[in-house]
Amino acid sequence: EIVVNSGAHGTHVAAIAAGHFPESPELNGIAPGAQIISVKIADSRLPGSETGTGMIRGLLVAIKAGVQLINMSFGEATSLPHDARIGELLHEAIHRHGIIFVTSAMNSGPALGTIGSPAAQALGTISVGAMISPKMMQVEYSQRYSSPKPDDDGRGQMATFTSRGPTPDGDLGVSICAPGAAVASVPQDTLTSFQLMNGTSMASPNACGGIALLCCAAVANGISYTSESIKALVQSTAVKITDQEEFGQGYGLLQVQAAWETLTARQHREPLVYFDVNVGGGNAKGIYLRELNEVGYPLETSIQIQPRFRVGPEGEDLDRHYKVNYQVRIALECDDEFVLVPDHLLLMSEQRAFNVLVDPTHLSTGVHYSEIRGRDTDHDGEVLFRVPVTVISPVIVSAEGEAVFRKLVFRPGKIHRKFVSAPHGASQIQVTITTKSERPV
């Protein structure tokens, strides 16, 4: 089909993932030489914005072409975590056709709940946030320093523009993070060869290229994997960035080498199963308490865990014997005292549920994140599923009162989150800011 470029963005993204310069390898992308199918979903008549029809057609083309990975550095706000037809097709591409779907988390941060679609689909997509390291700030942005107090681990911090979770249905939203800026190739009609761009659009192909290396090595060594097992693998081997909240970085910075070592250690098992989590008898993927009436008393709810066995392109079972004999002993755990879970869950091929108690009544004001993990006790404690728990405990203000926050210390990239429950009927708020600095605010 004949299409017309609507900008340099797609070429830049492709070059990050798989740019190939045999004579100048320092210009290469993460997975140089990977075979690329370019699928345009943006409409030049709509200033580069995509349409639902365009995305659906693009996914169908990718499925028909038999691609192994999709990078989508595209997204927009969504009020629902599961768009009807697009959500169905994403689910089919990932869980039936085995496509690894990597997507940007969007650039609407740093407020919570700003992650968009398709990153917020919670259907197996690997959504990527953007991190900025001290070296990136110095080399790419010509800064004299990255911040007055660089992080001790040297991994930097999350870009403030990175969209944050949780999603409306309680999912963490962001899966992992990767470098969110790059100098890469752009089309020649821009009259330049390379350009510096930043955003989660750049973090997503960085992660996708790293995952492509992982998958390529697995195929070369005869190691089986699925789209679901790769997502679980990169999440479990990612490294947390110090002093950065989970809502922006997910489970941490992608570690390709650590993921490869873990994959080779597990190659004796065929990963034919993944787990569907539903909270409270609905389609929620986590527990999210954010309204005043939700945090004033303990919540007891049920969590349903459904093993999902891989099927073929036509929906057929890939291994009925495996399904019939499936049994796993799961240890349930949570690191925080305000979440109480049972110790064990014995799971066969059918759905089972367990009850959990979340008591937010004694929590300090602010945002609190925890997670419930289910570990396979027979295979080195491998994490089989995670249930995010997010609680926002606000400061309660009466109609005649005020909320005062003192001694807030700010530095580049530092985020202070304060939540206030407005009095009933309030229509406006007055904010007064004072500083000890000699500079005007």
Short mmCIF file of C-alpha atoms in Angstrom, two decimals:
data_model
loop_
_atom_site.label_atom_id
_atom_site.label_comp_id
_atom_site.label_asym_id
_atom_site.label_seq_id
_atom_site.Cartn_x
_atom_site.Cartn_y
_atom_site.Cartn_z
CA GLU A 1 0.00 0.00 0.00
CA ILE A 2 1.17 3.55 -0.70
CA VAL A 3 1.42 5.73 2.40
CA VAL A 4 2.83 9.18 3.11
CA ASN A 5 5.04 10.07 6.07
CA SER A 6 3.48 12.40 8.60
CA GLY A 7 6.74 13.11 10.42
CA ALA A 8 10.15 11.79 11.48
CA HIS A 9 8.93 10.03 14.60
CA GLY A 10 8.51 6.52 13.17
CA THR A 11 11.92 6.43 11.50
CA HIS A 12 13.60 7.67 14.70
CA VAL A 13 11.85 4.97 16.73
CA ALA A 14 12.78 2.22 14.25
CA ALA A 15 16.43 3.33 14.29
CA ILE A 16 16.57 3.08 18.08
CA ALA A 17 15.26 -0.48 17.98
CA ALA A 18 17.14 -1.82 14.95
CA GLY A 19 19.25 0.76 13.13
CA HIS A 20 22.05 -1.00 11.22
CA PHE A 21 25.25 0.75 10.11
CA PRO A 22 27.83 -1.97 9.25
CA GLU A 23 30.55 0.61 8.55
CA SER A 24 29.77 2.71 11.63
CA PRO A 25 28.57 0.35 14.37
CA GLU A 26 28.55 3.15 16.94
CA LEU A 27 25.41 4.39 15.16
CA ASN A 28 23.61 1.05 15.48
CA GLY A 29 20.33 0.56 17.27
CA ILE A 30 19.82 -1.94 20.08
CA ALA A 31 19.16 -4.91 17.76
CA PRO A 32 20.98 -3.98 14.54
CA GLY A 33 19.82 -5.81 11.47
CA ALA A 34 16.49 -6.99 12.83
CA GLN A 35 13.92 -7.37 10.07
CA ILE A 36 11.34 -4.60 10.23
CA ILE A 37 7.83 -4.32 8.85
CA SER A 38 6.72 -0.69 8.89
CA VAL A 39 2.99 -0.27 9.47
CA LYS A 40 1.52 3.22 9.45
CA ILE A 41 -1.51 3.81 11.67
CA ALA A 42 -1.37 7.62 11.72
CA ASP A 43 -3.48 9.62 9.29
CA SER A 44 -1.71 12.54 7.63
CA ARG A 45 -5.06 14.29 7.27
CA LEU A 46 -5.42 14.31 11.07
CA PRO A 47 -1.96 15.87 11.90
CA GLY A 48 -0.46 12.43 12.45
CA SER A 49 -3.12 11.16 14.85
CA GLU A 50 -4.15 7.54 14.53
CA THR A 51 -7.67 6.24 14.09
CA GLY A 52 -9.18 3.14 15.63
CA THR A 53 -9.67 1.73 12.15
CA GLY A 54 -6.01 2.37 11.32
CA MET A 55 -4.80 0.60 14.44
CA ILE A 56 -7.05 -2.40 13.86
CA ARG A 57 -5.89 -2.71 10.24
CA GLY A 58 -2.28 -2.37 11.38
CA LEU A 59 -2.66 -5.16 13.96
CA LEU A 60 -4.28 -7.43 11.37
CA VAL A 61 -1.38 -6.81 8.96
CA ALA A 62 1.15 -7.62 11.72
CA ILE A 63 -0.67 -10.84 12.61
CA LYS A 64 -0.89 -11.92 8.98
CA ALA A 65 2.82 -11.16 8.44
CA GLY A 66 3.75 -13.35 11.40
CA VAL A 67 5.77 -10.72 13.27
CA GLN A 68 7.35 -11.71 16.58
CA LEU A 69 7.45 -8.32 18.25
CA ILE A 70 5.52 -5.08 17.85
CA ASN A 71 6.74 -1.72 19.07
CA MET A 72 4.08 0.95 19.30
CA SER A 73 5.37 4.35 20.35
CA PHE A 74 1.91 5.79 20.18
CA GLY A 75 -0.88 6.31 22.64
CA GLU A 76 -3.63 8.55 23.89
CA ALA A 77 -5.77 9.14 26.92
CA THR A 78 -8.48 6.62 27.65
CA SER A 79 -11.29 6.53 30.17
CA LEU A 80 -11.62 2.78 29.91
CA PRO A 81 -8.79 0.27 30.34
CA HIS A 82 -10.24 -2.05 27.72
CA ASP A 83 -11.29 -0.52 24.41
CA ALA A 84 -13.74 -2.95 22.84
CA ARG A 85 -12.47 -4.10 19.44
CA ILE A 86 -8.89 -2.90 19.87
CA GLY A 87 -8.67 -4.64 23.23
CA GLU A 88 -10.02 -7.87 21.77
CA LEU A 89 -7.55 -7.77 18.90
CA LEU A 90 -4.62 -6.98 21.21
CA HIS A 91 -5.60 -9.94 23.36
CA GLU A 92 -5.73 -12.16 20.29
CA ALA A 93 -2.37 -10.94 18.96
CA ILE A 94 -0.60 -11.47 22.30
CA HIS A 95 -2.22 -14.59 23.71
CA ARG A 96 -3.21 -16.49 20.57
CA HIS A 97 -0.57 -15.50 18.04
CA GLY A 98 2.24 -15.07 20.57
CA ILE A 99 3.25 -11.54 19.55
CA ILE A 100 5.26 -9.62 22.13
CA PHE A 101 3.65 -6.17 22.23
CA VAL A 102 5.87 -3.35 23.56
CA THR A 103 4.38 0.12 23.88
CA SER A 104 5.17 3.54 25.30
CA ALA A 105 3.50 4.63 28.53
CA MET A 106 2.78 8.13 27.12
CA ASN A 107 4.08 11.52 28.21
CA SER A 108 1.31 12.92 30.40
CA GLY A 109 3.05 12.60 33.79
CA PRO A 110 3.89 13.04 36.54
CA ALA A 111 0.31 12.85 37.89
CA LEU A 112 -0.97 9.42 38.87
CA GLY A 113 -3.44 7.68 36.60
CA THR A 114 -2.19 9.37 33.44
CA ILE A 115 -1.14 6.22 31.57
CA GLY A 116 -3.04 5.85 28.32
CA SER A 117 -4.10 3.29 25.75
CA PRO A 118 -2.82 0.78 24.69
CA ALA A 119 -0.40 0.75 27.65
CA ALA A 120 -3.35 0.68 30.05
CA GLN A 121 -4.93 -2.33 28.38
CA ALA A 122 -3.62 -4.72 31.07
CA LEU A 123 -3.90 -7.49 28.47
CA GLY A 124 -0.28 -8.58 28.29
CA THR A 125 1.29 -5.47 26.78
CA ILE A 126 4.76 -4.48 27.99
CA SER A 127 4.42 -0.76 28.70
CA VAL A 128 7.62 1.22 29.09
CA GLY A 129 8.38 4.37 31.08
CA ALA A 130 11.25 6.74 30.32
CA MET A 131 14.27 7.04 32.60
CA ILE A 132 17.05 9.62 32.33
CA SER A 133 20.54 8.75 33.61
CA PRO A 134 23.17 11.28 34.74
CA LYS A 135 25.28 10.45 31.66
CA MET A 136 22.33 11.04 29.36
CA MET A 137 21.80 14.47 30.90
CA GLN A 138 25.44 15.38 30.45
CA VAL A 139 26.02 13.98 26.94
CA GLU A 140 22.63 14.48 25.27
CA TYR A 141 21.44 17.64 26.99
CA SER A 142 24.79 19.32 27.75
CA GLN A 143 23.99 19.65 31.47
CA ARG A 144 26.85 20.33 33.87
CA TYR A 145 25.29 17.84 36.28
CA SER A 146 22.24 15.65 36.41
CA SER A 147 20.94 16.99 39.72
CA PRO A 148 22.34 18.56 42.89
CA LYS A 149 22.26 15.13 44.50
CA PRO A 150 22.67 12.28 41.97
CA ASP A 151 21.18 8.95 42.91
CA ASP A 152 23.60 6.65 44.63
CA ASP A 153 23.04 3.78 42.21
CA GLY A 154 23.90 5.93 39.18
CA ARG A 155 20.78 4.84 37.29
CA GLY A 156 19.28 8.31 37.39
CA GLN A 157 15.59 8.98 37.71
CA MET A 158 12.31 8.72 35.90
CA ALA A 159 11.56 11.51 33.46
CA THR A 160 8.84 13.67 34.96
CA PHE A 161 6.88 13.55 31.71
CA THR A 162 6.46 9.77 31.95
CA SER A 163 2.82 8.85 32.42
CA ARG A 164 2.08 7.04 35.65
CA GLY A 165 -0.25 4.31 36.79
CA PRO A 166 -2.34 2.99 38.28
CA THR A 167 -5.00 2.31 35.69
CA PRO A 168 -8.67 2.76 36.63
CA ASP A 169 -8.97 -0.99 37.20
CA GLY A 170 -6.02 -1.09 39.62
CA ASP A 171 -3.26 -2.42 37.35
CA LEU A 172 0.20 -0.91 37.90
CA GLY A 173 0.13 0.23 34.27
CA VAL A 174 3.86 0.62 33.62
CA SER A 175 5.74 -2.68 33.22
CA ILE A 176 9.40 -1.61 33.03
CA CYS A 177 11.48 1.42 32.11
CA ALA A 178 14.28 2.14 29.65
CA PRO A 179 16.33 5.16 28.49
CA GLY A 180 13.90 7.79 27.26
CA ALA A 181 16.04 9.83 24.86
CA ALA A 182 18.29 9.08 21.89
CA VAL A 183 20.09 10.53 18.90
CA ALA A 184 18.92 8.39 15.98
CA SER A 185 18.23 8.43 12.26
CA VAL A 186 15.43 10.50 10.74
CA PRO A 187 14.10 10.70 7.15
CA GLN A 188 16.22 12.62 4.68
CA ASP A 189 13.38 15.01 3.88
CA THR A 190 14.19 16.63 7.23
CA LEU A 191 17.52 17.69 5.66
CA THR A 192 19.46 16.08 8.50
CA SER A 193 20.65 12.55 9.18
CA PHE A 194 20.15 12.33 12.95
CA GLN A 195 18.05 14.01 15.56
CA LEU A 196 17.73 14.05 19.36
CA MET A 197 14.25 13.14 20.58
CA ASN A 198 12.96 12.25 24.01
CA GLY A 199 9.86 10.68 25.46
CA THR A 200 8.46 7.28 26.29
CA SER A 201 8.34 6.89 22.49
CA MET A 202 12.13 6.49 22.68
CA ALA A 203 12.08 4.26 25.76
CA SER A 204 9.73 1.74 24.15
CA PRO A 205 11.92 0.85 21.11
CA ASN A 206 14.97 0.74 23.39
CA ALA A 207 13.22 -1.94 25.44
CA CYS A 208 11.82 -3.64 22.33
CA GLY A 209 15.31 -3.90 20.83
CA GLY A 210 16.63 -5.42 24.05
CA ILE A 211 13.78 -7.93 24.12
CA ALA A 212 14.46 -8.74 20.45
CA LEU A 213 18.04 -9.68 21.38
CA LEU A 214 16.71 -11.90 24.13
CA CYS A 215 14.27 -13.67 21.82
CA CYS A 216 16.85 -14.06 19.06
CA ALA A 217 19.29 -15.71 21.47
CA ALA A 218 16.52 -18.01 22.73
CA VAL A 219 15.65 -19.14 19.19
CA ALA A 220 19.34 -19.69 18.35
CA ASN A 221 19.72 -21.88 21.42
CA GLY A 222 16.45 -23.79 21.04
CA ILE A 223 14.87 -22.29 24.17
CA SER A 224 11.08 -22.04 24.20
CA TYR A 225 9.26 -18.90 25.30
CA THR A 226 5.88 -17.21 24.95
CA SER A 227 4.78 -13.59 24.90
CA GLU A 228 3.48 -14.02 28.45
CA SER A 229 6.65 -15.66 29.76
CA ILE A 230 8.82 -12.91 28.24
CA LYS A 231 6.77 -10.21 29.95
CA ALA A 232 7.03 -12.01 33.29
CA LEU A 233 10.75 -12.55 32.71
CA VAL A 234 11.66 -8.93 31.98
CA GLN A 235 9.56 -7.73 34.91
CA SER A 236 11.08 -10.17 37.39
CA THR A 237 14.69 -9.43 36.35
CA ALA A 238 14.37 -5.63 36.07
CA VAL A 239 16.27 -3.56 38.64
CA LYS A 240 14.49 -0.90 40.66
CA ILE A 241 15.81 2.65 40.38
CA THR A 242 16.51 3.99 43.85
CA ASP A 243 14.09 6.53 45.32
CA GLN A 244 11.69 6.33 42.36
CA GLU A 245 8.08 5.24 42.75
CA GLU A 246 6.74 2.15 41.01
CA PHE A 247 4.00 4.07 39.18
CA GLY A 248 6.55 5.49 36.71
CA GLN A 249 9.23 2.79 36.48
CA GLY A 250 7.06 -0.30 36.88
CA TYR A 251 9.25 -3.15 38.09
CA GLY A 252 12.44 -1.34 37.16
CA LEU A 253 15.07 -0.85 34.49
CA LEU A 254 15.28 -3.56 31.81
CA GLN A 255 18.23 -5.94 32.32
CA VAL A 256 18.78 -8.01 29.17
CA GLN A 257 21.74 -10.00 30.52
CA ALA A 258 19.96 -10.92 33.76
CA ALA A 259 16.85 -11.90 31.79
CA TRP A 260 18.95 -14.13 29.52
CA GLU A 261 20.63 -15.86 32.44
CA THR A 262 17.27 -16.51 34.07
CA LEU A 263 15.77 -17.76 30.81
CA THR A 264 18.59 -20.25 30.25
CA ALA A 265 18.18 -21.53 33.80
CA ARG A 266 14.47 -22.20 33.19
CA GLN A 267 14.70 -23.72 29.73
CA HIS A 268 13.79 -27.17 31.00
CA ARG A 269 10.15 -26.09 31.38
CA GLU A 270 7.68 -25.38 28.60
CA PRO A 271 5.90 -22.10 29.44
CA LEU A 272 2.40 -22.98 28.24
CA VAL A 273 0.44 -21.24 31.00
CA TYR A 274 -0.14 -17.71 32.21
CA PHE A 275 -2.50 -16.33 34.84
CA ASP A 276 -5.54 -14.11 34.61
CA VAL A 277 -6.18 -12.04 37.75
CA ASN A 278 -9.62 -10.65 38.58
CA VAL A 279 -10.41 -8.76 41.77
CA GLY A 280 -13.76 -8.59 43.50
CA GLY A 281 -15.64 -10.75 41.04
CA GLY A 282 -15.20 -8.25 38.19
CA ASN A 283 -12.49 -7.45 35.69
CA ALA A 284 -10.27 -5.38 37.99
CA LYS A 285 -6.56 -6.28 37.85
CA GLY A 286 -5.64 -4.81 41.21
CA ILE A 287 -6.97 -3.12 44.34
CA TYR A 288 -7.20 0.67 44.06
CA LEU A 289 -8.63 2.66 46.99
CA ARG A 290 -8.62 6.40 46.33
CA GLU A 291 -11.90 7.92 47.50
CA LEU A 292 -12.46 9.08 51.08
CA ASN A 293 -15.28 6.60 51.62
CA GLU A 294 -12.97 3.77 50.47
CA VAL A 295 -10.13 4.39 52.93
CA GLY A 296 -12.18 4.89 56.09
CA TYR A 297 -12.65 1.21 56.85
CA PRO A 298 -10.99 -2.17 56.08
CA LEU A 299 -11.83 -3.84 52.80
CA GLU A 300 -12.16 -7.58 52.42
CA THR A 301 -12.37 -8.81 48.87
CA SER A 302 -11.71 -11.92 46.82
CA ILE A 303 -9.07 -12.43 44.16
CA GLN A 304 -9.72 -14.97 41.43
CA ILE A 305 -6.73 -16.64 39.75
CA GLN A 306 -7.44 -18.38 36.45
CA PRO A 307 -4.68 -20.36 34.70
CA ARG A 308 -4.82 -19.69 30.98
CA PHE A 309 -3.31 -22.34 28.75
CA ARG A 310 -1.80 -21.35 25.44
CA VAL A 311 -3.90 -22.06 22.40
CA GLY A 312 -3.02 -22.15 18.73
CA PRO A 313 -4.01 -19.57 16.09
CA GLU A 314 -7.36 -21.28 15.64
CA GLY A 315 -8.06 -21.51 19.38
CA GLU A 316 -7.08 -25.15 19.70
CA ASP A 317 -5.41 -26.57 22.82
CA LEU A 318 -1.67 -26.98 22.34
CA ASP A 319 -1.24 -29.65 25.01
CA ARG A 320 -4.31 -31.28 26.56
CA HIS A 321 -2.21 -33.70 28.62
CA TYR A 322 -0.36 -30.77 30.20
CA LYS A 323 -3.67 -29.12 31.07
CA VAL A 324 -5.22 -32.24 32.59
CA ASN A 325 -2.23 -32.89 34.84
CA TYR A 326 -1.54 -29.28 35.76
CA GLN A 327 -1.08 -28.61 39.48
CA VAL A 328 0.97 -25.91 41.17
CA ARG A 329 1.58 -25.06 44.82
CA ILE A 330 1.65 -21.33 45.33
CA ALA A 331 2.97 -19.37 48.30
CA LEU A 332 1.15 -16.06 48.74
CA GLU A 333 3.06 -13.11 50.17
CA CYS A 334 2.90 -9.37 50.71
CA ASP A 335 5.59 -7.17 52.27
CA ASP A 336 3.25 -4.67 53.94
CA GLU A 337 1.23 -5.13 57.13
CA PHE A 338 -1.85 -3.30 55.87
CA VAL A 339 -2.45 -6.14 53.38
CA LEU A 340 -3.25 -9.57 54.82
CA VAL A 341 -3.27 -12.67 52.62
CA PRO A 342 -3.42 -16.42 53.27
CA ASP A 343 -0.18 -18.37 53.09
CA HIS A 344 -0.92 -20.93 50.39
CA LEU A 345 -2.99 -21.61 47.29
CA LEU A 346 -3.20 -24.96 45.51
CA LEU A 347 -4.09 -24.34 41.89
CA MET A 348 -5.21 -26.78 39.21
CA SER A 349 -6.47 -25.98 35.72
CA GLU A 350 -9.67 -24.36 37.03
CA GLN A 351 -10.11 -20.92 38.60
CA ARG A 352 -9.61 -20.59 42.34
CA ALA A 353 -10.10 -17.65 44.65
CA PHE A 354 -8.67 -16.43 47.94
CA ASN A 355 -9.69 -13.59 50.24
CA VAL A 356 -7.51 -10.62 51.07
CA LEU A 357 -7.93 -7.93 53.74
CA VAL A 358 -6.71 -4.38 53.10
CA ASP A 359 -6.80 -2.11 56.16
CA PRO A 360 -6.02 1.50 55.21
CA THR A 361 -7.36 3.01 58.43
CA HIS A 362 -3.97 3.44 60.13
CA LEU A 363 -1.95 4.54 57.11
CA SER A 364 -0.32 7.95 57.01
CA THR A 365 -1.61 10.46 54.50
CA GLY A 366 -0.26 10.09 50.98
CA VAL A 367 0.01 7.31 48.42
CA HIS A 368 0.89 3.77 49.45
CA TYR A 369 1.78 0.97 47.05
CA SER A 370 2.11 -2.71 47.75
CA GLU A 371 1.61 -5.96 45.85
CA ILE A 372 0.49 -9.50 46.47
CA ARG A 373 2.77 -12.08 44.86
CA GLY A 374 2.08 -15.71 44.09
CA ARG A 375 5.28 -17.80 44.01
CA ASP A 376 5.72 -21.29 42.62
CA THR A 377 7.11 -23.26 45.55
CA ASP A 378 8.27 -26.10 43.28
CA HIS A 379 10.43 -23.95 40.99
CA ASP A 380 12.72 -21.72 43.04
CA GLY A 381 9.96 -19.36 44.12
CA GLU A 382 9.30 -18.01 40.61
CA VAL A 383 6.64 -15.26 40.70
CA LEU A 384 3.61 -16.51 38.76
CA PHE A 385 1.31 -13.53 39.25
CA ARG A 386 1.18 -10.14 40.97
CA VAL A 387 -1.79 -8.19 42.31
CA PRO A 388 -1.07 -4.46 42.74
CA VAL A 389 -2.53 -2.68 45.78
CA THR A 390 -2.69 1.12 45.76
CA VAL A 391 -4.16 3.22 48.59
CA ILE A 392 -4.42 7.02 48.59
CA SER A 393 -5.03 8.43 52.06
CA PRO A 394 -5.92 12.14 51.85
CA VAL A 395 -5.68 15.02 54.29
CA ILE A 396 -9.23 15.84 55.40
CA VAL A 397 -10.03 19.56 55.39
CA SER A 398 -13.16 21.13 56.87
CA ALA A 399 -14.94 24.05 55.22
CA GLU A 400 -13.27 26.51 57.62
CA GLY A 401 -9.94 24.69 57.88
CA GLU A 402 -6.74 24.50 55.89
CA ALA A 403 -4.04 21.97 55.04
CA VAL A 404 -0.45 23.01 55.70
CA PHE A 405 2.61 21.21 54.31
CA ARG A 406 5.95 22.43 55.66
CA LYS A 407 9.64 21.94 54.91
CA LEU A 408 9.27 20.50 51.43
CA VAL A 409 12.68 20.20 49.80
CA PHE A 410 12.71 20.25 46.01
CA ARG A 411 15.38 19.22 43.54
CA PRO A 412 15.26 18.38 39.82
CA GLY A 413 12.97 15.43 39.19
CA LYS A 414 11.78 15.27 42.81
CA ILE A 415 8.02 14.80 43.10
CA HIS A 416 5.96 15.62 46.19
CA ARG A 417 2.45 14.17 46.19
CA LYS A 418 -0.14 15.69 48.51
CA PHE A 419 -3.77 14.59 48.50
CA VAL A 420 -6.55 16.68 50.03
CA SER A 421 -10.17 15.70 50.48
CA ALA A 422 -12.15 18.83 49.65
CA PRO A 423 -15.09 19.82 51.86
CA HIS A 424 -18.53 18.99 50.54
CA GLY A 425 -19.73 21.65 48.12
CA ALA A 426 -16.32 23.29 47.64
CA SER A 427 -15.90 24.81 44.19
CA GLN A 428 -12.44 26.40 44.42
CA ILE A 429 -9.18 26.17 46.34
CA GLN A 430 -6.70 28.83 47.40
CA VAL A 431 -3.03 27.84 47.48
CA THR A 432 -0.35 29.93 49.18
CA ILE A 433 3.31 29.04 48.62
CA THR A 434 6.18 30.52 50.59
CA THR A 435 9.88 29.79 50.31
CA LYS A 436 13.03 30.48 52.27
CA SER A 437 14.94 30.89 49.05
CA GLU A 438 16.01 34.39 48.05
CA ARG A 439 14.69 33.71 44.56
CA PRO A 440 11.03 34.61 43.92
CA VAL A 441 8.61 31.71 43.52
#
